[in-house]
């Protein structure tokens, strides 16, 4: 197995003079879902921004398939699909145009685009809403647009920031099913969330972030053993760890 | 995806929107007051220039004025918040897009420089040199300097927040200052030397940043939304701009105004309007600024029509601007659900406007008294002011509002 995402000793933040992240080390393998867990303000979003290359490391590095952003700017970003916490859409574009734009930006050819787009629309029950504009969508539907655009890309790495809020139960299930499907096809997934029960069921490993530092990292069993809390749920472990700091 | 056509599309849709608002501004009577102040301004300007002493520091003054316009002005990229997600992977391919943004910003801001240079022209010719070739040559050099600044700012935007990022504006500012001074003081040898220096500076320091740092999308989005907000805020003085996000400041020091403006027995609409006036957007700022500028004019203008006219003009302008407060609660459903007659909203608004304008009239009256110490002059200011206030609030207001907003019965 190779690492899709490799984070080495990453320190970073908005200001290079006041780091928010302190020496993070973790990776995401192919065919693996890694849960990024942390309180509000723990540094999850900042970590994600560093992975996307929206922010620059103060020290350390972020590599996608062995290359940093500036070593291969063309390939780096094409390998990542990102689903943001709050959906951000073009108010003047329809659902279909969002999908088309994504295909253009990621240089997906027409044949692939059409092959991928129909099953996605069907899965999220949006086939008859392709001509709708974002202001006609509910928050959950906006989220679905972002999700569909991300799945259209078929990248090496998925970065997903709190996807469950606002989605209806069917939407959540469809999303998780698709996630498993792309995972089995070899994609690595970094999933940031507060819904620990879901994370517990779907993630292979966990990175527990607190105040910009990694507190624990590993599979649930590994963390349970280390904390001497066998059979404890992720929720219980999480509360124990963060309260203990 | 063609970056060039994407840029064209974005720029076009911006200008479509802008022209719509500019038309409102043109129709609002604002242009007339610009016209009047232009004529008055150029009259006083020419008197001022003739009265200037021979040793007036014209070069220094022009350097400072031009420095402001050379450094100021950001790059209009026309990018939108979703771009940082949807177009992220296309960053490298978007080069032609951003090049267009740079050229566009350069043209627009060069135009501003030309206008400033024209305005400063009389000062230049009377104080520095009468040679028009030198004048035009200097203008060209200043425009070049503007271009250099834009290019450097663009690369500077890539920098992460570090010491270099903090230092860079200083470097640009100081070099621009020196270069402007040498141009205006016609020290051509030094100018040439500095020109070469800034070219080297760009090549050595700024140009290579593109290979070291990716674009900072969030910063670009912030900058773009700032430029957009700046435009909206200006447009909002003349017409309600729906996309302006309402900014709220507490302005606790202004709370003493609330009882004065809303009266003893506060009613719900008066309650809302006074607080919105003080805390929301820039209503209070507009009111203060217009009152201040009007007061300064009233303090300096010679007695007679000019004094009375400007007093009235500023009261009328303030009244016009304040009407933008009317639809402040239109989007709030609950206001319509209050068990209060809708007519009371208009009454409350009328009352607030009346009080604000009467306060302004009184200020002008008092200030004008300190100008001439003539009771007659101040009395005329007072009577004319009150007349305008009454006519506007009691008669014009309804019509004025219904021109732009839907009035409920």
PDB file of N, CA, C and O in Angstrom, chain A residues 14-17 49 53-54 56 69-70 73-74 77 82 84 88-90 92 98 101-102 104-107 146 149, chain B residues 1 10 80-83 85-89 91-93 158 160-163 166 210-214 216-218:
ATOM      1  N   UNK A  14      -2.672  30.661   9.811  1.00  0.00           N
ATOM      2  CA  UNK A  14      -2.856  31.836   8.965  1.00  0.00           C
ATOM      3  C   UNK A  14      -1.635  32.725   8.988  1.00  0.00           C
ATOM      4  O   UNK A  14      -1.165  33.196   7.981  1.00  0.00           O
ATOM      5  N   UNK A  15      -1.131  32.970  10.195  1.00  0.00           N
ATOM      6  CA  UNK A  15       0.053  33.800  10.293  1.00  0.00           C
ATOM      7  C   UNK A  15       1.250  32.917  10.554  1.00  0.00           C
ATOM      8  O   UNK A  15       1.201  32.025  11.386  1.00  0.00           O
ATOM      9  N   UNK A  16       2.313  33.184   9.802  1.00  0.00           N
ATOM     10  CA  UNK A  16       3.500  32.373   9.991  1.00  0.00           C
ATOM     11  C   UNK A  16       4.192  32.705  11.303  1.00  0.00           C
ATOM     12  O   UNK A  16       5.109  32.037  11.721  1.00  0.00           O
ATOM     13  N   UNK A  17       3.761  33.794  11.918  1.00  0.00           N
ATOM     14  CA  UNK A  17       4.386  34.203  13.170  1.00  0.00           C
ATOM     15  C   UNK A  17       3.695  33.566  14.362  1.00  0.00           C
ATOM     16  O   UNK A  17       4.241  33.517  15.456  1.00  0.00           O
ATOM     17  N   UNK A  49      -7.000  23.056   5.067  1.00  0.00           N
ATOM     18  CA  UNK A  49      -6.544  24.120   4.162  1.00  0.00           C
ATOM     19  C   UNK A  49      -5.088  23.917   3.759  1.00  0.00           C
ATOM     20  O   UNK A  49      -4.695  24.253   2.650  1.00  0.00           O
ATOM     21  N   UNK A  53      -3.646  23.210  -0.038  1.00  0.00           N
ATOM     22  CA  UNK A  53      -2.687  24.182  -0.556  1.00  0.00           C
ATOM     23  C   UNK A  53      -3.240  25.589  -0.545  1.00  0.00           C
ATOM     24  O   UNK A  53      -2.746  26.456  -1.259  1.00  0.00           O
ATOM     25  N   UNK A  54      -4.260  25.834   0.257  1.00  0.00           N
ATOM     26  CA  UNK A  54      -4.755  27.201   0.406  1.00  0.00           C
ATOM     27  C   UNK A  54      -3.890  27.966   1.402  1.00  0.00           C
ATOM     28  O   UNK A  54      -3.874  29.180   1.427  1.00  0.00           O
ATOM     29  N   UNK A  56       0.164  27.866   3.392  1.00  0.00           N
ATOM     30  CA  UNK A  56       1.495  27.293   3.242  1.00  0.00           C
ATOM     31  C   UNK A  56       2.058  26.885   4.590  1.00  0.00           C
ATOM     32  O   UNK A  56       1.884  27.598   5.575  1.00  0.00           O
ATOM     33  N   UNK A  69       2.830  20.572  -3.262  1.00  0.00           N
ATOM     34  CA  UNK A  69       2.094  21.389  -4.226  1.00  0.00           C
ATOM     35  C   UNK A  69       3.026  22.086  -5.207  1.00  0.00           C
ATOM     36  O   UNK A  69       2.805  22.064  -6.411  1.00  0.00           O
ATOM     37  N   UNK A  70       4.112  22.693  -4.701  1.00  0.00           N
ATOM     38  CA  UNK A  70       4.957  23.457  -5.595  1.00  0.00           C
ATOM     39  C   UNK A  70       5.855  22.568  -6.445  1.00  0.00           C
ATOM     40  O   UNK A  70       6.407  23.016  -7.438  1.00  0.00           O
ATOM     41  N   UNK A  73       2.404  21.450  -9.244  1.00  0.00           N
ATOM     42  CA  UNK A  73       1.144  22.156  -9.024  1.00  0.00           C
ATOM     43  C   UNK A  73      -0.001  21.649  -9.908  1.00  0.00           C
ATOM     44  O   UNK A  73      -1.163  21.715  -9.516  1.00  0.00           O
ATOM     45  N   UNK A  74       0.340  21.163 -11.098  1.00  0.00           N
ATOM     46  CA  UNK A  74      -0.726  20.699 -11.984  1.00  0.00           C
ATOM     47  C   UNK A  74      -1.383  19.428 -11.471  1.00  0.00           C
ATOM     48  O   UNK A  74      -2.594  19.294 -11.468  1.00  0.00           O
ATOM     49  N   UNK A  77      -3.319  19.276  -7.270  1.00  0.00           N
ATOM     50  CA  UNK A  77      -4.716  19.641  -7.018  1.00  0.00           C
ATOM     51  C   UNK A  77      -5.682  18.731  -7.754  1.00  0.00           C
ATOM     52  O   UNK A  77      -6.789  18.494  -7.297  1.00  0.00           O
ATOM     53  N   UNK A  82     -12.597  17.923  -2.747  1.00  0.00           N
ATOM     54  CA  UNK A  82     -12.846  18.518  -1.442  1.00  0.00           C
ATOM     55  C   UNK A  82     -14.330  18.812  -1.284  1.00  0.00           C
ATOM     56  O   UNK A  82     -14.957  19.396  -2.150  1.00  0.00           O
ATOM     57  N   UNK A  84     -16.539  20.884   1.215  1.00  0.00           N
ATOM     58  CA  UNK A  84     -16.410  21.803   2.350  1.00  0.00           C
ATOM     59  C   UNK A  84     -17.567  21.655   3.334  1.00  0.00           C
ATOM     60  O   UNK A  84     -18.596  21.076   3.013  1.00  0.00           O
ATOM     61  N   UNK A  88     -20.582  26.037  -0.868  1.00  0.00           N
ATOM     62  CA  UNK A  88     -20.396  27.337  -1.520  1.00  0.00           C
ATOM     63  C   UNK A  88     -20.686  27.136  -2.997  1.00  0.00           C
ATOM     64  O   UNK A  88     -19.963  26.420  -3.657  1.00  0.00           O
ATOM     65  N   UNK A  89     -21.736  27.750  -3.489  1.00  0.00           N
ATOM     66  CA  UNK A  89     -22.115  27.537  -4.879  1.00  0.00           C
ATOM     67  C   UNK A  89     -22.186  28.859  -5.624  1.00  0.00           C
ATOM     68  O   UNK A  89     -22.300  29.920  -5.019  1.00  0.00           O
ATOM     69  N   UNK A  90     -22.105  28.763  -6.943  1.00  0.00           N
ATOM     70  CA  UNK A  90     -22.290  29.953  -7.785  1.00  0.00           C
ATOM     71  C   UNK A  90     -23.780  30.236  -7.902  1.00  0.00           C
ATOM     72  O   UNK A  90     -24.520  29.401  -8.425  1.00  0.00           O
ATOM     73  N   UNK A  92     -25.307  32.019  -9.840  1.00  0.00           N
ATOM     74  CA  UNK A  92     -25.806  32.223 -11.206  1.00  0.00           C
ATOM     75  C   UNK A  92     -25.683  30.961 -12.063  1.00  0.00           C
ATOM     76  O   UNK A  92     -25.947  30.995 -13.247  1.00  0.00           O
ATOM     77  N   UNK A  98     -22.937  23.464 -12.590  1.00  0.00           N
ATOM     78  CA  UNK A  98     -21.911  23.203 -11.587  1.00  0.00           C
ATOM     79  C   UNK A  98     -21.151  21.923 -11.921  1.00  0.00           C
ATOM     80  O   UNK A  98     -19.933  21.860 -11.818  1.00  0.00           O
ATOM     81  N   UNK A 101     -18.971  22.564 -14.979  1.00  0.00           N
ATOM     82  CA  UNK A 101     -17.805  23.378 -14.628  1.00  0.00           C
ATOM     83  C   UNK A 101     -16.743  22.527 -13.935  1.00  0.00           C
ATOM     84  O   UNK A 101     -15.547  22.634 -14.230  1.00  0.00           O
ATOM     85  N   UNK A 102     -17.209  21.658 -13.026  1.00  0.00           N
ATOM     86  CA  UNK A 102     -16.267  20.778 -12.332  1.00  0.00           C
ATOM     87  C   UNK A 102     -15.523  19.906 -13.339  1.00  0.00           C
ATOM     88  O   UNK A 102     -14.299  19.755 -13.273  1.00  0.00           O
ATOM     89  N   UNK A 104     -14.920  20.546 -16.409  1.00  0.00           N
ATOM     90  CA  UNK A 104     -13.957  21.365 -17.157  1.00  0.00           C
ATOM     91  C   UNK A 104     -12.718  21.655 -16.322  1.00  0.00           C
ATOM     92  O   UNK A 104     -11.596  21.530 -16.802  1.00  0.00           O
ATOM     93  N   UNK A 105     -12.947  22.058 -15.063  1.00  0.00           N
ATOM     94  CA  UNK A 105     -11.816  22.448 -14.220  1.00  0.00           C
ATOM     95  C   UNK A 105     -10.890  21.257 -13.981  1.00  0.00           C
ATOM     96  O   UNK A 105      -9.682  21.406 -13.913  1.00  0.00           O
ATOM     97  N   UNK A 106     -11.476  20.063 -13.858  1.00  0.00           N
ATOM     98  CA  UNK A 106     -10.668  18.871 -13.588  1.00  0.00           C
ATOM     99  C   UNK A 106     -10.345  18.103 -14.864  1.00  0.00           C
ATOM    100  O   UNK A 106      -9.859  16.990 -14.826  1.00  0.00           O
ATOM    101  N   UNK A 107     -10.655  18.697 -15.999  1.00  0.00           N
ATOM    102  CA  UNK A 107     -10.364  18.122 -17.309  1.00  0.00           C
ATOM    103  C   UNK A 107     -10.834  16.687 -17.448  1.00  0.00           C
ATOM    104  O   UNK A 107     -10.086  15.791 -17.831  1.00  0.00           O
ATOM    105  N   UNK A 146     -22.400  19.776  -3.794  1.00  0.00           N
ATOM    106  CA  UNK A 146     -20.961  19.711  -3.538  1.00  0.00           C
ATOM    107  C   UNK A 146     -20.478  18.264  -3.571  1.00  0.00           C
ATOM    108  O   UNK A 146     -19.414  17.965  -4.104  1.00  0.00           O
ATOM    109  N   UNK A 149     -20.358  16.925  -7.152  1.00  0.00           N
ATOM    110  CA  UNK A 149     -19.202  17.472  -7.874  1.00  0.00           C
ATOM    111  C   UNK A 149     -17.921  16.757  -7.450  1.00  0.00           C
ATOM    112  O   UNK A 149     -17.063  16.460  -8.284  1.00  0.00           O
TER     113      UNK A 149
ATOM    114  N   UNK B   1     -12.469  24.584 -20.365  1.00  0.00           N
ATOM    115  CA  UNK B   1     -12.750  25.899 -19.800  1.00  0.00           C
ATOM    116  C   UNK B   1     -11.721  26.911 -20.292  1.00  0.00           C
ATOM    117  O   UNK B   1     -10.531  26.738 -20.107  1.00  0.00           O
ATOM    118  N   UNK B  10     -17.088  37.269 -16.475  1.00  0.00           N
ATOM    119  CA  UNK B  10     -17.137  37.841 -15.127  1.00  0.00           C
ATOM    120  C   UNK B  10     -17.121  39.366 -15.181  1.00  0.00           C
ATOM    121  O   UNK B  10     -17.895  40.034 -14.507  1.00  0.00           O
ATOM    122  N   UNK B  80     -14.961  34.672  -7.410  1.00  0.00           N
ATOM    123  CA  UNK B  80     -16.095  34.481  -6.514  1.00  0.00           C
ATOM    124  C   UNK B  80     -15.750  33.418  -5.474  1.00  0.00           C
ATOM    125  O   UNK B  80     -14.909  32.564  -5.733  1.00  0.00           O
ATOM    126  N   UNK B  81     -16.424  33.468  -4.336  1.00  0.00           N
ATOM    127  CA  UNK B  81     -16.084  32.517  -3.269  1.00  0.00           C
ATOM    128  C   UNK B  81     -16.036  31.049  -3.709  1.00  0.00           C
ATOM    129  O   UNK B  81     -15.117  30.335  -3.308  1.00  0.00           O
ATOM    130  N   UNK B  82     -16.956  30.555  -4.550  1.00  0.00           N
ATOM    131  CA  UNK B  82     -16.868  29.128  -4.897  1.00  0.00           C
ATOM    132  C   UNK B  82     -15.634  28.790  -5.728  1.00  0.00           C
ATOM    133  O   UNK B  82     -15.273  27.615  -5.833  1.00  0.00           O
ATOM    134  N   UNK B  83     -14.987  29.801  -6.315  1.00  0.00           N
ATOM    135  CA  UNK B  83     -13.794  29.524  -7.121  1.00  0.00           C
ATOM    136  C   UNK B  83     -12.732  28.777  -6.334  1.00  0.00           C
ATOM    137  O   UNK B  83     -12.003  27.960  -6.885  1.00  0.00           O
ATOM    138  N   UNK B  85     -13.015  26.484  -4.474  1.00  0.00           N
ATOM    139  CA  UNK B  85     -13.270  25.053  -4.460  1.00  0.00           C
ATOM    140  C   UNK B  85     -13.303  24.513  -5.884  1.00  0.00           C
ATOM    141  O   UNK B  85     -12.596  23.571  -6.220  1.00  0.00           O
ATOM    142  N   UNK B  86     -14.081  25.162  -6.741  1.00  0.00           N
ATOM    143  CA  UNK B  86     -14.297  24.604  -8.072  1.00  0.00           C
ATOM    144  C   UNK B  86     -13.105  24.804  -9.009  1.00  0.00           C
ATOM    145  O   UNK B  86     -12.848  23.985  -9.865  1.00  0.00           O
ATOM    146  N   UNK B  87     -12.402  25.912  -8.865  1.00  0.00           N
ATOM    147  CA  UNK B  87     -11.336  26.205  -9.827  1.00  0.00           C
ATOM    148  C   UNK B  87      -9.942  25.935  -9.274  1.00  0.00           C
ATOM    149  O   UNK B  87      -8.953  26.228  -9.911  1.00  0.00           O
ATOM    150  N   UNK B  88      -9.895  25.357  -8.072  1.00  0.00           N
ATOM    151  CA  UNK B  88      -8.614  25.149  -7.412  1.00  0.00           C
ATOM    152  C   UNK B  88      -7.650  24.344  -8.278  1.00  0.00           C
ATOM    153  O   UNK B  88      -6.477  24.673  -8.400  1.00  0.00           O
ATOM    154  N   UNK B  89      -8.179  23.295  -8.903  1.00  0.00           N
ATOM    155  CA  UNK B  89      -7.297  22.420  -9.676  1.00  0.00           C
ATOM    156  C   UNK B  89      -6.852  23.086 -10.970  1.00  0.00           C
ATOM    157  O   UNK B  89      -5.942  22.621 -11.631  1.00  0.00           O
ATOM    158  N   UNK B  91      -5.736  26.177 -11.177  1.00  0.00           N
ATOM    159  CA  UNK B  91      -4.961  27.382 -10.845  1.00  0.00           C
ATOM    160  C   UNK B  91      -3.889  27.715 -11.884  1.00  0.00           C
ATOM    161  O   UNK B  91      -3.755  28.858 -12.312  1.00  0.00           O
ATOM    162  N   UNK B  92      -3.138  26.700 -12.293  1.00  0.00           N
ATOM    163  CA  UNK B  92      -2.055  26.951 -13.246  1.00  0.00           C
ATOM    164  C   UNK B  92      -2.589  27.405 -14.597  1.00  0.00           C
ATOM    165  O   UNK B  92      -2.002  28.234 -15.271  1.00  0.00           O
ATOM    166  N   UNK B  93      -3.743  26.844 -14.967  1.00  0.00           N
ATOM    167  CA  UNK B  93      -4.301  27.175 -16.275  1.00  0.00           C
ATOM    168  C   UNK B  93      -4.962  28.549 -16.292  1.00  0.00           C
ATOM    169  O   UNK B  93      -5.319  29.060 -17.336  1.00  0.00           O
ATOM    170  N   UNK B 158       0.838  36.534  -3.009  1.00  0.00           N
ATOM    171  CA  UNK B 158       1.096  35.104  -2.862  1.00  0.00           C
ATOM    172  C   UNK B 158       1.752  34.768  -1.532  1.00  0.00           C
ATOM    173  O   UNK B 158       1.700  33.643  -1.076  1.00  0.00           O
ATOM    174  N   UNK B 160       2.822  34.042   2.150  1.00  0.00           N
ATOM    175  CA  UNK B 160       2.132  33.722   3.396  1.00  0.00           C
ATOM    176  C   UNK B 160       2.371  34.851   4.395  1.00  0.00           C
ATOM    177  O   UNK B 160       3.270  35.675   4.197  1.00  0.00           O
ATOM    178  N   UNK B 161       1.579  34.916   5.442  1.00  0.00           N
ATOM    179  CA  UNK B 161       1.749  35.989   6.417  1.00  0.00           C
ATOM    180  C   UNK B 161       3.047  35.812   7.180  1.00  0.00           C
ATOM    181  O   UNK B 161       3.102  35.096   8.164  1.00  0.00           O
ATOM    182  N   UNK B 162       4.096  36.440   6.711  1.00  0.00           N
ATOM    183  CA  UNK B 162       5.363  36.372   7.437  1.00  0.00           C
ATOM    184  C   UNK B 162       6.038  37.737   7.404  1.00  0.00           C
ATOM    185  O   UNK B 162       5.448  38.719   6.969  1.00  0.00           O
ATOM    186  N   UNK B 163       7.277  37.790   7.849  1.00  0.00           N
ATOM    187  CA  UNK B 163       7.975  39.076   7.933  1.00  0.00           C
ATOM    188  C   UNK B 163       8.104  39.737   6.569  1.00  0.00           C
ATOM    189  O   UNK B 163       7.930  40.932   6.428  1.00  0.00           O
ATOM    190  N   UNK B 166       5.099  41.513   5.576  1.00  0.00           N
ATOM    191  CA  UNK B 166       4.918  42.784   6.273  1.00  0.00           C
ATOM    192  C   UNK B 166       5.873  43.847   5.749  1.00  0.00           C
ATOM    193  O   UNK B 166       5.559  45.032   5.733  1.00  0.00           O
ATOM    194  N   UNK B 210       6.220  33.632  -7.803  1.00  0.00           N
ATOM    195  CA  UNK B 210       5.207  32.809  -8.462  1.00  0.00           C
ATOM    196  C   UNK B 210       5.606  31.339  -8.460  1.00  0.00           C
ATOM    197  O   UNK B 210       4.753  30.458  -8.442  1.00  0.00           O
ATOM    198  N   UNK B 211       6.924  31.088  -8.509  1.00  0.00           N
ATOM    199  CA  UNK B 211       7.362  29.689  -8.532  1.00  0.00           C
ATOM    200  C   UNK B 211       7.455  29.090  -7.138  1.00  0.00           C
ATOM    201  O   UNK B 211       7.591  27.897  -6.987  1.00  0.00           O
ATOM    202  N   UNK B 212       7.426  29.959  -6.124  1.00  0.00           N
ATOM    203  CA  UNK B 212       7.635  29.462  -4.764  1.00  0.00           C
ATOM    204  C   UNK B 212       6.347  29.354  -3.961  1.00  0.00           C
ATOM    205  O   UNK B 212       6.255  28.560  -3.041  1.00  0.00           O
ATOM    206  N   UNK B 213       5.381  30.186  -4.304  1.00  0.00           N
ATOM    207  CA  UNK B 213       4.162  30.219  -3.489  1.00  0.00           C
ATOM    208  C   UNK B 213       2.921  30.071  -4.369  1.00  0.00           C
ATOM    209  O   UNK B 213       2.812  30.722  -5.388  1.00  0.00           O
ATOM    210  N   UNK B 214       1.995  29.228  -3.927  1.00  0.00           N
ATOM    211  CA  UNK B 214       0.735  29.137  -4.664  1.00  0.00           C
ATOM    212  C   UNK B 214      -0.115  30.380  -4.397  1.00  0.00           C
ATOM    213  O   UNK B 214       0.174  31.136  -3.481  1.00  0.00           O
ATOM    214  N   UNK B 216      -2.973  32.671  -2.982  1.00  0.00           N
ATOM    215  CA  UNK B 216      -3.726  32.626  -1.720  1.00  0.00           C
ATOM    216  C   UNK B 216      -5.176  32.969  -2.037  1.00  0.00           C
ATOM    217  O   UNK B 216      -5.575  34.133  -2.040  1.00  0.00           O
ATOM    218  N   UNK B 217      -5.937  31.931  -2.319  1.00  0.00           N
ATOM    219  CA  UNK B 217      -7.303  32.134  -2.814  1.00  0.00           C
ATOM    220  C   UNK B 217      -8.177  32.888  -1.824  1.00  0.00           C
ATOM    221  O   UNK B 217      -8.957  33.746  -2.196  1.00  0.00           O
ATOM    222  N   UNK B 218      -8.036  32.538  -0.560  1.00  0.00           N
ATOM    223  CA  UNK B 218      -8.916  33.180   0.423  1.00  0.00           C
ATOM    224  C   UNK B 218      -8.653  34.677   0.488  1.00  0.00           C
ATOM    225  O   UNK B 218      -9.571  35.474   0.638  1.00  0.00           O
TER     226      UNK B 218
END
